[in-house]
Coordinates of C-alpha atoms and ligand atoms in Angstrom, one line a residue:
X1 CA 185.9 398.4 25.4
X2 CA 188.3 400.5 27.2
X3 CA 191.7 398.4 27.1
X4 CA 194.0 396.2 24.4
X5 CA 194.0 392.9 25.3
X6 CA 197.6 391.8 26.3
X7 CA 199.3 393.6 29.3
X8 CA 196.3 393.5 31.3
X9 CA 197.7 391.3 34.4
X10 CA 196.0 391.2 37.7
X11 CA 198.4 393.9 39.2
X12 CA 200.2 397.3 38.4
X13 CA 203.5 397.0 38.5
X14 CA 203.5 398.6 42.1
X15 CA 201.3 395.6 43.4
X16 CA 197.9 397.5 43.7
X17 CA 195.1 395.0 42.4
X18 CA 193.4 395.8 39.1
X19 CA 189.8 396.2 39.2
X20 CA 187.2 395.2 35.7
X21 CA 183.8 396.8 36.4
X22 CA 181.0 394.9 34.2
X23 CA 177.6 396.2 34.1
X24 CA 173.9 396.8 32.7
X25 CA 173.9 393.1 31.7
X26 CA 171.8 390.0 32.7
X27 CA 173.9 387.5 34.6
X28 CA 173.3 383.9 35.8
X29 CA 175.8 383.2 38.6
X30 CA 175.1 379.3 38.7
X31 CA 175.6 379.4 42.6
X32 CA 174.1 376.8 44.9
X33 CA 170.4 378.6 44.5
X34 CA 170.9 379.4 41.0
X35 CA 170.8 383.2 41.4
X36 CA 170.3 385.4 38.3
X37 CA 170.4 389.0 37.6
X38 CA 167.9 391.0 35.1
X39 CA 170.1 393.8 35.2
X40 CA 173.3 394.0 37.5
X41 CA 177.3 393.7 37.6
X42 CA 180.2 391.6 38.2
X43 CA 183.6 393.2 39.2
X44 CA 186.5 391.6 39.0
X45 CA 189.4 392.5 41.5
X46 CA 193.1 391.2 40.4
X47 CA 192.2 387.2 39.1
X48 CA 189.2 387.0 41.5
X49 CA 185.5 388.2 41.6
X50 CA 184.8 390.6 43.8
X51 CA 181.4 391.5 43.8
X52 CA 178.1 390.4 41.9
X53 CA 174.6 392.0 42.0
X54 CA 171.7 393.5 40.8
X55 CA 172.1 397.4 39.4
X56 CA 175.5 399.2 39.2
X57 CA 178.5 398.3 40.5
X58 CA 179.5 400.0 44.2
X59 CA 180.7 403.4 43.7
X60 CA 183.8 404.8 44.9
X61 CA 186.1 401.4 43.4
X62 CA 190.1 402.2 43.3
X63 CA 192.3 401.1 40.5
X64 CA 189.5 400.5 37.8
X65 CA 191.4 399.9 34.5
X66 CA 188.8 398.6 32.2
X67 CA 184.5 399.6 32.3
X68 CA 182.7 396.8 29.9
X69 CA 179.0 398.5 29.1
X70 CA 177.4 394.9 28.9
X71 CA 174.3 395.7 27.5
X72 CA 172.2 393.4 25.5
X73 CA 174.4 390.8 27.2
X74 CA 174.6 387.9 29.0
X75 CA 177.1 387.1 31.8
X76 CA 177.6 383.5 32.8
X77 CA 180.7 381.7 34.4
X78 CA 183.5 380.5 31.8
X79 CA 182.6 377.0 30.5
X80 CA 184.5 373.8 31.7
X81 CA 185.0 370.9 29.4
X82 CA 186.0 367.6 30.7
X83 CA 186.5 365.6 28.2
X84 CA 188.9 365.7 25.1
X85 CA 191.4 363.9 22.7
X86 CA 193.0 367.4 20.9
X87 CA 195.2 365.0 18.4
X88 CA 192.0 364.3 16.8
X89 CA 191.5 367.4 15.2
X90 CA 193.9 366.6 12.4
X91 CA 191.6 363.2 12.2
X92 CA 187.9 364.8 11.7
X93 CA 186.0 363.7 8.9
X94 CA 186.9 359.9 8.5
X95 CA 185.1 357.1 9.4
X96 CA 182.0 359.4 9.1
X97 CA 179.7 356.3 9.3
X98 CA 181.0 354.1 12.2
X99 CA 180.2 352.6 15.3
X100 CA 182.8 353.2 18.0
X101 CA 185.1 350.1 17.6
X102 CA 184.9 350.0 14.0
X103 CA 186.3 353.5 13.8
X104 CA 188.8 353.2 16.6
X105 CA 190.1 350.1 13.9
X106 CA 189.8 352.4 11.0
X107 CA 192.0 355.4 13.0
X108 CA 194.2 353.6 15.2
X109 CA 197.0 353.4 12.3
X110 CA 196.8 356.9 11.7
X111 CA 197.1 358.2 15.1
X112 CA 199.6 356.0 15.4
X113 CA 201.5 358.8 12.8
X114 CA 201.5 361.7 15.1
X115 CA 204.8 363.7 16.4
X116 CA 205.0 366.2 18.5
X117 CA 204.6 369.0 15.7
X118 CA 201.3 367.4 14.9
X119 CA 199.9 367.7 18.3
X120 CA 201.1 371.1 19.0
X121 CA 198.8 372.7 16.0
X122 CA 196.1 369.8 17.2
X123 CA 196.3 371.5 20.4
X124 CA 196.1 375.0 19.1
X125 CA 193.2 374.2 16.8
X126 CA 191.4 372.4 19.5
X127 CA 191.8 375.0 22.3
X128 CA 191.4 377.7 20.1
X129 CA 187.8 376.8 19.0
X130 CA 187.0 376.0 22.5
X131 CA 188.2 379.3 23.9
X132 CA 186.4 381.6 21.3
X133 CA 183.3 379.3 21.9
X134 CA 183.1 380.2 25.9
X135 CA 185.3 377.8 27.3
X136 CA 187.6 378.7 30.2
X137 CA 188.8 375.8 31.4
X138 CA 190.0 372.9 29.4
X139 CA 191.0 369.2 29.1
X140 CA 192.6 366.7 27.1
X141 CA 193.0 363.1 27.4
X142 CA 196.1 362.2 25.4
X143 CA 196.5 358.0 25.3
X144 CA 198.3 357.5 21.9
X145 CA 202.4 357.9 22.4
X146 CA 204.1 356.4 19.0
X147 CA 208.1 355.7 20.2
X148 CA 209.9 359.0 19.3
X149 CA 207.1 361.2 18.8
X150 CA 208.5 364.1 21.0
X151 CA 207.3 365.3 24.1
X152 CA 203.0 365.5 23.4
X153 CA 201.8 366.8 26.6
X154 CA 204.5 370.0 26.5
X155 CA 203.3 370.8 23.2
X156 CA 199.7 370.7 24.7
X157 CA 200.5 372.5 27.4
X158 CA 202.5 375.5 25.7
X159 CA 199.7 375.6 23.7
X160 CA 196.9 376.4 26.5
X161 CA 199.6 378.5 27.8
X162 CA 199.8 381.0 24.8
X163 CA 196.0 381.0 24.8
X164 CA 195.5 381.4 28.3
X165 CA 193.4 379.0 29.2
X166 CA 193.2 376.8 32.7
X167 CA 194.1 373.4 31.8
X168 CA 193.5 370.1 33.1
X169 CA 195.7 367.9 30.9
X170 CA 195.6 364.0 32.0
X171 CA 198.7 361.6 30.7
X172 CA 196.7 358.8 29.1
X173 CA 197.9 355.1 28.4
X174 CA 197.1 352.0 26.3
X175 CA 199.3 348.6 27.2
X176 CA 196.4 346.4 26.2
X177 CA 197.4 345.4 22.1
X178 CA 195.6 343.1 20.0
X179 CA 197.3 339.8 20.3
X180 CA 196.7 340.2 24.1
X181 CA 193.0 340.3 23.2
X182 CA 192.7 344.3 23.5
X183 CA 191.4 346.3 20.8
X184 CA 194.4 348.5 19.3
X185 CA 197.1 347.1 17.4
X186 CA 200.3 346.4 19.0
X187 CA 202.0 349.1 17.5
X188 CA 200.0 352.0 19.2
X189 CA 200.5 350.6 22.9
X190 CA 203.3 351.1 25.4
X191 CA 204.4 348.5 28.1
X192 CA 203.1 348.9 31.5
X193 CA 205.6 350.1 32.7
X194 CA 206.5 352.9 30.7
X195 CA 203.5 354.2 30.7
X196 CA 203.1 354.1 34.2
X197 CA 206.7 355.9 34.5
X198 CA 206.0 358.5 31.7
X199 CA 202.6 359.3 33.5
X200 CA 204.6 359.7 37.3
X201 CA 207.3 362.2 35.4
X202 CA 204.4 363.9 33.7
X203 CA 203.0 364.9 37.4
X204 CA 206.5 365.8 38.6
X205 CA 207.3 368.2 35.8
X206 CA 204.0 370.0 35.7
X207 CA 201.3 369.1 38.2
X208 CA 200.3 372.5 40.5
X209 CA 197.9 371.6 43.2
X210 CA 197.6 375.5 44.2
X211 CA 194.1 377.7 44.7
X212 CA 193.7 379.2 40.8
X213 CA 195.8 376.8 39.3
X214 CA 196.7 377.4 35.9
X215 CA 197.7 373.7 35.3
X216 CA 196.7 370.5 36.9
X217 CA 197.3 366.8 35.5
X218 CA 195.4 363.7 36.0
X219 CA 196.7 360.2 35.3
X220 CA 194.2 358.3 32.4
X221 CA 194.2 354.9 31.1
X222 CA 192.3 354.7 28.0
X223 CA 189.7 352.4 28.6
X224 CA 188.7 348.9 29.8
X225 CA 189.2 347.3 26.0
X226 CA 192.5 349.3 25.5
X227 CA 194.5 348.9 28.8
X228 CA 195.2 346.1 31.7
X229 CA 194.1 345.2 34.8
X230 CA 197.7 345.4 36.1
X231 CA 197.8 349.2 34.7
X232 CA 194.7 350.1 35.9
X233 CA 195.2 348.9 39.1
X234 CA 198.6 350.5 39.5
X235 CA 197.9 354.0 38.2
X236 CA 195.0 354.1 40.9
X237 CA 197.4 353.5 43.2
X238 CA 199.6 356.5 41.5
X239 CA 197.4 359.1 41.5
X240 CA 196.7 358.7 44.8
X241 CA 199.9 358.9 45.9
X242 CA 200.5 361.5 44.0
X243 CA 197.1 363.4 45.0
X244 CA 196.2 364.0 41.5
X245 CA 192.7 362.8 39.6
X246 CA 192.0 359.8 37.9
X247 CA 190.2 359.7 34.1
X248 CA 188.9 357.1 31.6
X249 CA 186.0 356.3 29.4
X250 CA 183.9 354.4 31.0
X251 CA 180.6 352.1 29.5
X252 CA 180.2 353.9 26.5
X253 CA 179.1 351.3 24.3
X254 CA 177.1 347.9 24.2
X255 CA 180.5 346.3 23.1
X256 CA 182.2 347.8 26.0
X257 CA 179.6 346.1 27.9
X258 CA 180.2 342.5 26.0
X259 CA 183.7 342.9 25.9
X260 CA 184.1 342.9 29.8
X261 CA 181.6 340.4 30.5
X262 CA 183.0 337.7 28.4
X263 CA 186.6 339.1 29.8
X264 CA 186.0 339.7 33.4
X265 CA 182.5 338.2 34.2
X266 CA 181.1 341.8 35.1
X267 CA 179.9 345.1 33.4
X268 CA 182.3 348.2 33.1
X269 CA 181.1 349.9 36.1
X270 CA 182.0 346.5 38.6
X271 CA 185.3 345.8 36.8
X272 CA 186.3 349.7 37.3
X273 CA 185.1 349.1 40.7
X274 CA 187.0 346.1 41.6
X275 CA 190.3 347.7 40.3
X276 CA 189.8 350.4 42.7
X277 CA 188.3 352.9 40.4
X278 CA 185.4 354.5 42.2
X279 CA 185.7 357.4 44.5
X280 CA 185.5 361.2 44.5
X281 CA 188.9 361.8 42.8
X282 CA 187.8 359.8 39.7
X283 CA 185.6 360.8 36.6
X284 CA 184.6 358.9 33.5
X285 CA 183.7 360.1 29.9
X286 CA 180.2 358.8 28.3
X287 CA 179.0 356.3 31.0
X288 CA 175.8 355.7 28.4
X289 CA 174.9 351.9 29.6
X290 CA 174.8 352.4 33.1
X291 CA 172.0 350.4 35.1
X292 CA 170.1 351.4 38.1
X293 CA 173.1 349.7 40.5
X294 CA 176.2 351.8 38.3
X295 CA 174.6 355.0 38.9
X296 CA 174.0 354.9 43.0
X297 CA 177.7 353.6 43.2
X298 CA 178.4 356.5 41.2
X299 CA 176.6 358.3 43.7
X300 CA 177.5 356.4 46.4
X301 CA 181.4 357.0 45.7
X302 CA 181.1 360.5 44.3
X303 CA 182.8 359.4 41.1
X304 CA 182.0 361.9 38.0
X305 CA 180.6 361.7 34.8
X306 CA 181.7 363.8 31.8
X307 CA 178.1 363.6 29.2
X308 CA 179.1 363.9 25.7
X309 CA 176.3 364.1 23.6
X310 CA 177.4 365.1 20.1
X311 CA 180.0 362.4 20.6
X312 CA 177.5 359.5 21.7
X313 CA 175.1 361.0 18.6
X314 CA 178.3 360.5 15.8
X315 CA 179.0 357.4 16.9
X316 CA 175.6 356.0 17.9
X317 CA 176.6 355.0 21.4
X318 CA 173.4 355.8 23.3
X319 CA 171.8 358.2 25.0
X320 CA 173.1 358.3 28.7
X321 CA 170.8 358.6 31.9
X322 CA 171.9 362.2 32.8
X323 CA 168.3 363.0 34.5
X324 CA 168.7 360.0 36.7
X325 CA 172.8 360.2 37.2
X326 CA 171.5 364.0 38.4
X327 CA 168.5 363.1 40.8
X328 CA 171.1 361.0 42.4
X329 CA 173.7 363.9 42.7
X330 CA 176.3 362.4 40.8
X331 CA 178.7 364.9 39.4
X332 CA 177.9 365.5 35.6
X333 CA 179.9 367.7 33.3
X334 CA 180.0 368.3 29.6
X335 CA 182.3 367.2 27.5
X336 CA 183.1 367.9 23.5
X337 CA 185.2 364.3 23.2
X338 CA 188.0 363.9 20.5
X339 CA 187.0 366.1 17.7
X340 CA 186.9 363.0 15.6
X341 CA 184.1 361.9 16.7
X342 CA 182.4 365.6 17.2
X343 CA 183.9 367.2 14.0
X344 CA 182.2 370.6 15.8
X345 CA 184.9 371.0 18.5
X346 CA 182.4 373.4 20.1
X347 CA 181.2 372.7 23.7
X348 CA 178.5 376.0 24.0
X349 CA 176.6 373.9 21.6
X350 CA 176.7 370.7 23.9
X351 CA 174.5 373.0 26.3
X352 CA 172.0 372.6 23.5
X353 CA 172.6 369.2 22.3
X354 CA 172.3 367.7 26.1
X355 CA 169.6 369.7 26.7
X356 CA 167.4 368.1 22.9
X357 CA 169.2 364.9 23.4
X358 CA 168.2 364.2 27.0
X359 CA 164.8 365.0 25.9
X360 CA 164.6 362.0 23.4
X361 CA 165.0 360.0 26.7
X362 CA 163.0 358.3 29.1
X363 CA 162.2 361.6 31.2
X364 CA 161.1 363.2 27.9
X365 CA 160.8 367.6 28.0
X366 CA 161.1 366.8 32.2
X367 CA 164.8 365.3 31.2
X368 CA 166.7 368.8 31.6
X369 CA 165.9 372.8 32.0
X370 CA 168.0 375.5 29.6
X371 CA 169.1 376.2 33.4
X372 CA 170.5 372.5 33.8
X373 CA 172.0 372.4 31.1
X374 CA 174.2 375.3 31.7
X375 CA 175.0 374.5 35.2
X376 CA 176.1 371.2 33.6
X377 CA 178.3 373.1 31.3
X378 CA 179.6 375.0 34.2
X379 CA 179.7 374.2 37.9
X380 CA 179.2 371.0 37.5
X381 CA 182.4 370.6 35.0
X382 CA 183.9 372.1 37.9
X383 CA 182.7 369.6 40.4
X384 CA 184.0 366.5 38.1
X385 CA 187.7 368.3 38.1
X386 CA 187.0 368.8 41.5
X387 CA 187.6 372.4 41.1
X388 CA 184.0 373.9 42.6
X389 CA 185.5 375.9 44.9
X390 CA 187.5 378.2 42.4
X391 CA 185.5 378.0 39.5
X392 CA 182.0 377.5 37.8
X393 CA 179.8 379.9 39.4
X394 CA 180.2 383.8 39.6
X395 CA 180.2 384.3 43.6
X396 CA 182.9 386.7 45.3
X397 CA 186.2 385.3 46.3
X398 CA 186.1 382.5 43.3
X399 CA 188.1 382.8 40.1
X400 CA 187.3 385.6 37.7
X401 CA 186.3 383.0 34.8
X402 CA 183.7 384.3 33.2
X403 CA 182.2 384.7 29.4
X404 CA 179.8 388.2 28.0
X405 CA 177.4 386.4 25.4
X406 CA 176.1 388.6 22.9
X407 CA 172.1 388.3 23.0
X408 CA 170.5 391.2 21.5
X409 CA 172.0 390.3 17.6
X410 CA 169.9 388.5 15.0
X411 CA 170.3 385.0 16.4
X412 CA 168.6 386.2 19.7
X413 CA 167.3 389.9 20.3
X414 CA 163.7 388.2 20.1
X415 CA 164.0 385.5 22.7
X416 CA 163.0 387.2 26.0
X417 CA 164.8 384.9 28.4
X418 CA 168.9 385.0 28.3
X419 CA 169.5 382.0 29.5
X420 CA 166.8 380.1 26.8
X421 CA 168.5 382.4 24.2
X422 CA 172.5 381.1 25.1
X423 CA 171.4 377.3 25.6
X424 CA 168.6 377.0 23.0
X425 CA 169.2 379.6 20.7
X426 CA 172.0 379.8 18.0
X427 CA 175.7 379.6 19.2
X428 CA 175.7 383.0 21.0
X429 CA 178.5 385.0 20.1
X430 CA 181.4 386.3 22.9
X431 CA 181.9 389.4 23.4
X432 CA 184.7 388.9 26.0
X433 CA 186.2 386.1 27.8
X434 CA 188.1 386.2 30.7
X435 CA 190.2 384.0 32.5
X436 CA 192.1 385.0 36.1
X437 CA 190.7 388.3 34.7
X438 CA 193.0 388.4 31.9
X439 CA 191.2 388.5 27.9
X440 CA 191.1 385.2 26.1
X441 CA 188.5 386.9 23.6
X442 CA 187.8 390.4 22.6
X443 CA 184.8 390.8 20.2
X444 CA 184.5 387.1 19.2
X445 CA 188.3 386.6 18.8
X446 CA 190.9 385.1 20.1
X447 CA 192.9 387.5 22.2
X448 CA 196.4 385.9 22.2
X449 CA 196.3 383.7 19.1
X450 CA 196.2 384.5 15.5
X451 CA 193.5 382.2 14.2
X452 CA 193.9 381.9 10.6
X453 CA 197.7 381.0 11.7
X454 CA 196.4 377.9 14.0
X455 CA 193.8 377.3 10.7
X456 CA 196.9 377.3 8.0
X457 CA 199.1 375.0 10.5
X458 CA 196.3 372.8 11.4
X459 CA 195.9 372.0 7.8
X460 CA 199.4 371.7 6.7
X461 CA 199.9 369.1 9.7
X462 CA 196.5 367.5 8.8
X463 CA 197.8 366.5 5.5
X464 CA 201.0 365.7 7.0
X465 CA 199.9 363.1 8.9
X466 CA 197.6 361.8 6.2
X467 CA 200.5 361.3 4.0
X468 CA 202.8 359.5 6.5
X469 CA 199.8 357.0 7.3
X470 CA 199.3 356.8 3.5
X471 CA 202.9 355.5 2.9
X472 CA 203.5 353.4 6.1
X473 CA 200.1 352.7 7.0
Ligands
ZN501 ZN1 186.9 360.1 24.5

C-alpha cells in the first residue's frame, strides 16, 4: 500500500490519467463467459479499467501512482445492491418475531417519527456497513415522508457522497392509508399528488443520466397494499417521461397475494401489469410467489428482480424461484432490504445466504453455483439498475469498481478455490475498495468516514426516535 487514501482523483492536476497497477492475485471478472484468473492483474487508468489478465501487468505503464501486491487475494467487481430502506437502521431489532404485515403495523408509528437528522446517520450507518462489506454501488428505497421532516433524500445523498459510493436513490411513496383500505395508517401517507410532485422535483434536482454516473434516481411507490392505482399508474407514466427507472416490492408475501385478489381480482404480478408496470426499465424487490406465467412475463418484458434472502428468511416470506427466474434470463440482483428486517446490513453475506437458501428449494444443491451467486451479487445487480455496461464485471473500458478480498487469513487460507472461499466461506475481509478508482476502503476500513462517529450518531439518533414514538406514539 503505496498511497493515503484521500487525494487520489483520476487525474494529476495537469490532466494526465492516473494509472493503479494490481497484481499477483486471483481474479473473477464476471464477464459474459465468466473468465477467471489464477494469478493475473487489473489496472486501472483514471476512473476506468484498463487492462485485465493473466501474469503481470504490461510493462512500460506511464503515470503509475499506486502498485497494490495482491497476494493471497481475490479480485472481484464491486458489489451492487438493489434493494434498501436506510431509515430502518435506527429500527433493527423490534418486531423480532413477525410476519411482514404484522411488523409493518408494529413500525409504521415509529417510522412515522423520523426527521431529516435521523435519516442522515441512517444513511451513514447503512452505507457505511455496505461499503466496508464490498459494496460499490448502492440503493435506497425511501417511502416514509412525515410532513416537515426535512429534505430525506439530500441527507441520503450527501451521505453516499462523503463515502464515495455510486448511488441509485429512488423517491418512494405511500398514498394508500388505512381507512381507504391500504395497510399503513393515515398519518404515514401523502396525497397523490404530492408525492407524485415531490418525486418529479426529486429527478430535476439530482437525476444524472451520464456514462459513470455517480447519482441516478428512480421513482418508487411502495407497494400494491401501500399505494393506489391512480399513483401507480401515474408515476409509470413519470419515469418514463422523465427516462428514469421504476421500483417497488412486488409479491412478496401470501397476503400480498390475498390482498390483491380480493381487491383487484388478480395476483401482484397481473395488477402491476395492467397498471403499466412491466418492461425493461422496471425492477421489483422479493418477487417470492411468483407462478410459472409471472416469471416468463418477467422474462418476456425484461423486468428485474432484486432476491433478498435474509430479508424473506426474517420475515418468513418464502423462498423465491431464483433458479427458474434465471433459466428464463430474467434479471436477478441481490438485495440486503431495510435493515429492519435484515438486522445484518451486510450484502457479501447475501452471496452465501442465496446461494444455502436457494438450495432448500425445489432445484435442491443444482439451485445455484458459488459462481452464480456472485454474478448475482454483481453483474446482474447491474443489469436490474440497468447499468451492465459500466459496471459489474472487470473488462477494459467499464468502471474501475472493484473490491481485493483477503483469502489467505484464518477464515480462508485452507479453501483452495477463491471464489468458494468469498461466497461460502466466512465474510471475507477487504483489503481495498475502489470506486471510479478512488479508495472507499483501505485495510478493512472505511476510507472517507470515521466509523465509530457514524456508530455514536447512529445510536444517539436510534434512541431519539424511540423516545419521540414513545411520547407521541
Ligand atoms: Zn423492502
Amino acid at each position: 500500500m503505496t498511497e493515503p487514501a484521500n487525494g487520489n482523483g483520476p487525474t494529476h492536476g495537469d490532466g494526465r490519467v492516473r494509472r493503479i497497477v494490481i497484481e499477483n492475485c486471483a481474479v473473477a471478472t464476471v464477464d459474459a463467459h465468466g473468465t477467471e484468473h489464477t494469478d493475473g492483474h487489473v489496472v486501472v487508468a483514471g476512473d476506468l479499467i484498463e487492462s485485465v489478465g493473466e501474469g503481470r501487468a504490461p510493462a512500460g505503464l506511464e503515470n503509475v501512482v499506486r502498485r497494490v501486491d495482491g497476494s493471497g487475494h481475490l479480485v472481484t467487481p464491486g458489489l451492487v445492491n438493489t434493494h434498501h430502506h436506510f431509515y430502518q437502521w435506527l429500527t433493527r431489532g423490534l418486531a423480532q418475531d413477525a410476519s411482514l404485515f404484522d411488523w409493518l403495523v408494529a413500525l409504521y408509528p415509529v417510522w412515522a417519527r423520523i426527521d431529516e437528522d435521523m435519516v442522515r446517520a441512517a444513511a451513514r450507518g447503512s452505507l457505511g456497513m455496505m461499503v466496508r462489506g464490498g459494496v460499490t454501488t448502492a440503493m435506497d428505497h425511501h417511502y416514509v415522508f412525515p410532513r416537515g421532516c426535512g429534505d430525506l433524500l439530500g441527507a441520503e445523498i450527501d451521505a453516499a457522497r462523503e463515502l464515495g459510493v455510486r448511488f441509485n436513490p429512488t423517491r418512494g411513496s405511500m398514498d394508500l392509508g388505512e381507512s381507504d383500505g391500504g395497510l399503513p395508517p393515515d398519518f404515514a401517507v401523502e396525497s397523490t399528488d404530492d408525492a407524485l410532485a415531490a418525486t418529479e422535483e426529486a429527478v430535476d434536482r439530482h437525476h444524472d443520466p451520464s456514462f459513470g454516473s455517480m447519482l441516478r434516481i428512480g421513482v418508487a411507490p411502495c407497494s400494491p397494499f401501500s399505494v393506489t392505482t391512480e399513483l401507480l399508474r401515474r408515476a409509470a407514466e413519470l419515469a418514463r417521461r422523465k427516462g428514469v427507472r421504476l421500483h417497488t416490492h412486488g409479491s412478496e408475501t401470501v397476503e400480498e397475494e390475498k390482498f390483491c385478489h380480493e381487491r383487484f381480482g388478480m395476483g401482484p404480478t397481473d395488477y402491476l401489469d395492467s397498471v403499466g408496470w412491466l418492461g425493461d426499465d422496471v425492477w421489483m424487490a422479493h418477487c417470492v410467489h411468483m407462478s410459472d406465467s409471472d416469471i416468463a412475463a418477467f422474462a418476456r418484458t425484461g423486468t428485474g428482480v432484486a432476491h433478498c434472502p435474509s430479508s424473506n428468511a426474517r420475515l418468513a416470506a418464502g423462498i423465491a424461484r431464483v433458479p427458474d427466474m434465471l433459466a428464463a434470463d430474467v434479471p436477478v440482483g441481490l438485495g440486503v432490504d431495510g435493515t429492519a428486517s435484515n438486522e445484518s446490513g451486510e450484502l457479501h453475506t447475501e452471496l452465501r445466504n442465496a446461494l444455502l437458501v436457494n438450495r432448500l428449494g425445489p432445484r435442491k444443491e443444482k439451485a445455484l453455483t458459488a459462481r452464480e451467486s456472485l454474478r448475482l451479487g454483481t453483474y446482474g445487480g447491474a443489469r436490474v439498475l440497468g447499468r451492465e455496461r459500466e459496471i459489474g464485471s472487470l473488462e477494459p473500458g467499464k468502471l474501475a469498481d472493484l473490491v481485493l478480498w483477503r483469502v489467505d487469513g484464518i477464515g480462508h487460507s485452507s479453501i483452495a478455490d477463491p471464489v468458494a472461499a468469498l461466497v461460502m466461506g466466512a465474510p471475507a475481509p477487504v483489503t481495498l475498495s475502489l470506486v471510479n478508482g478512488r479508495t472507499v476502503v483501505e485495510d478493512g476500513r472505511l476510507a472517507n468516514a470515521d466509523e465509530d462517529l457514524i456508530a455514536r450518531e447512529a445510536r444517539n439518533e436510534a434512541g431519539r426516535l424511540a423516545r419521540a414514538a414513545g411520547s407521541e406514539g
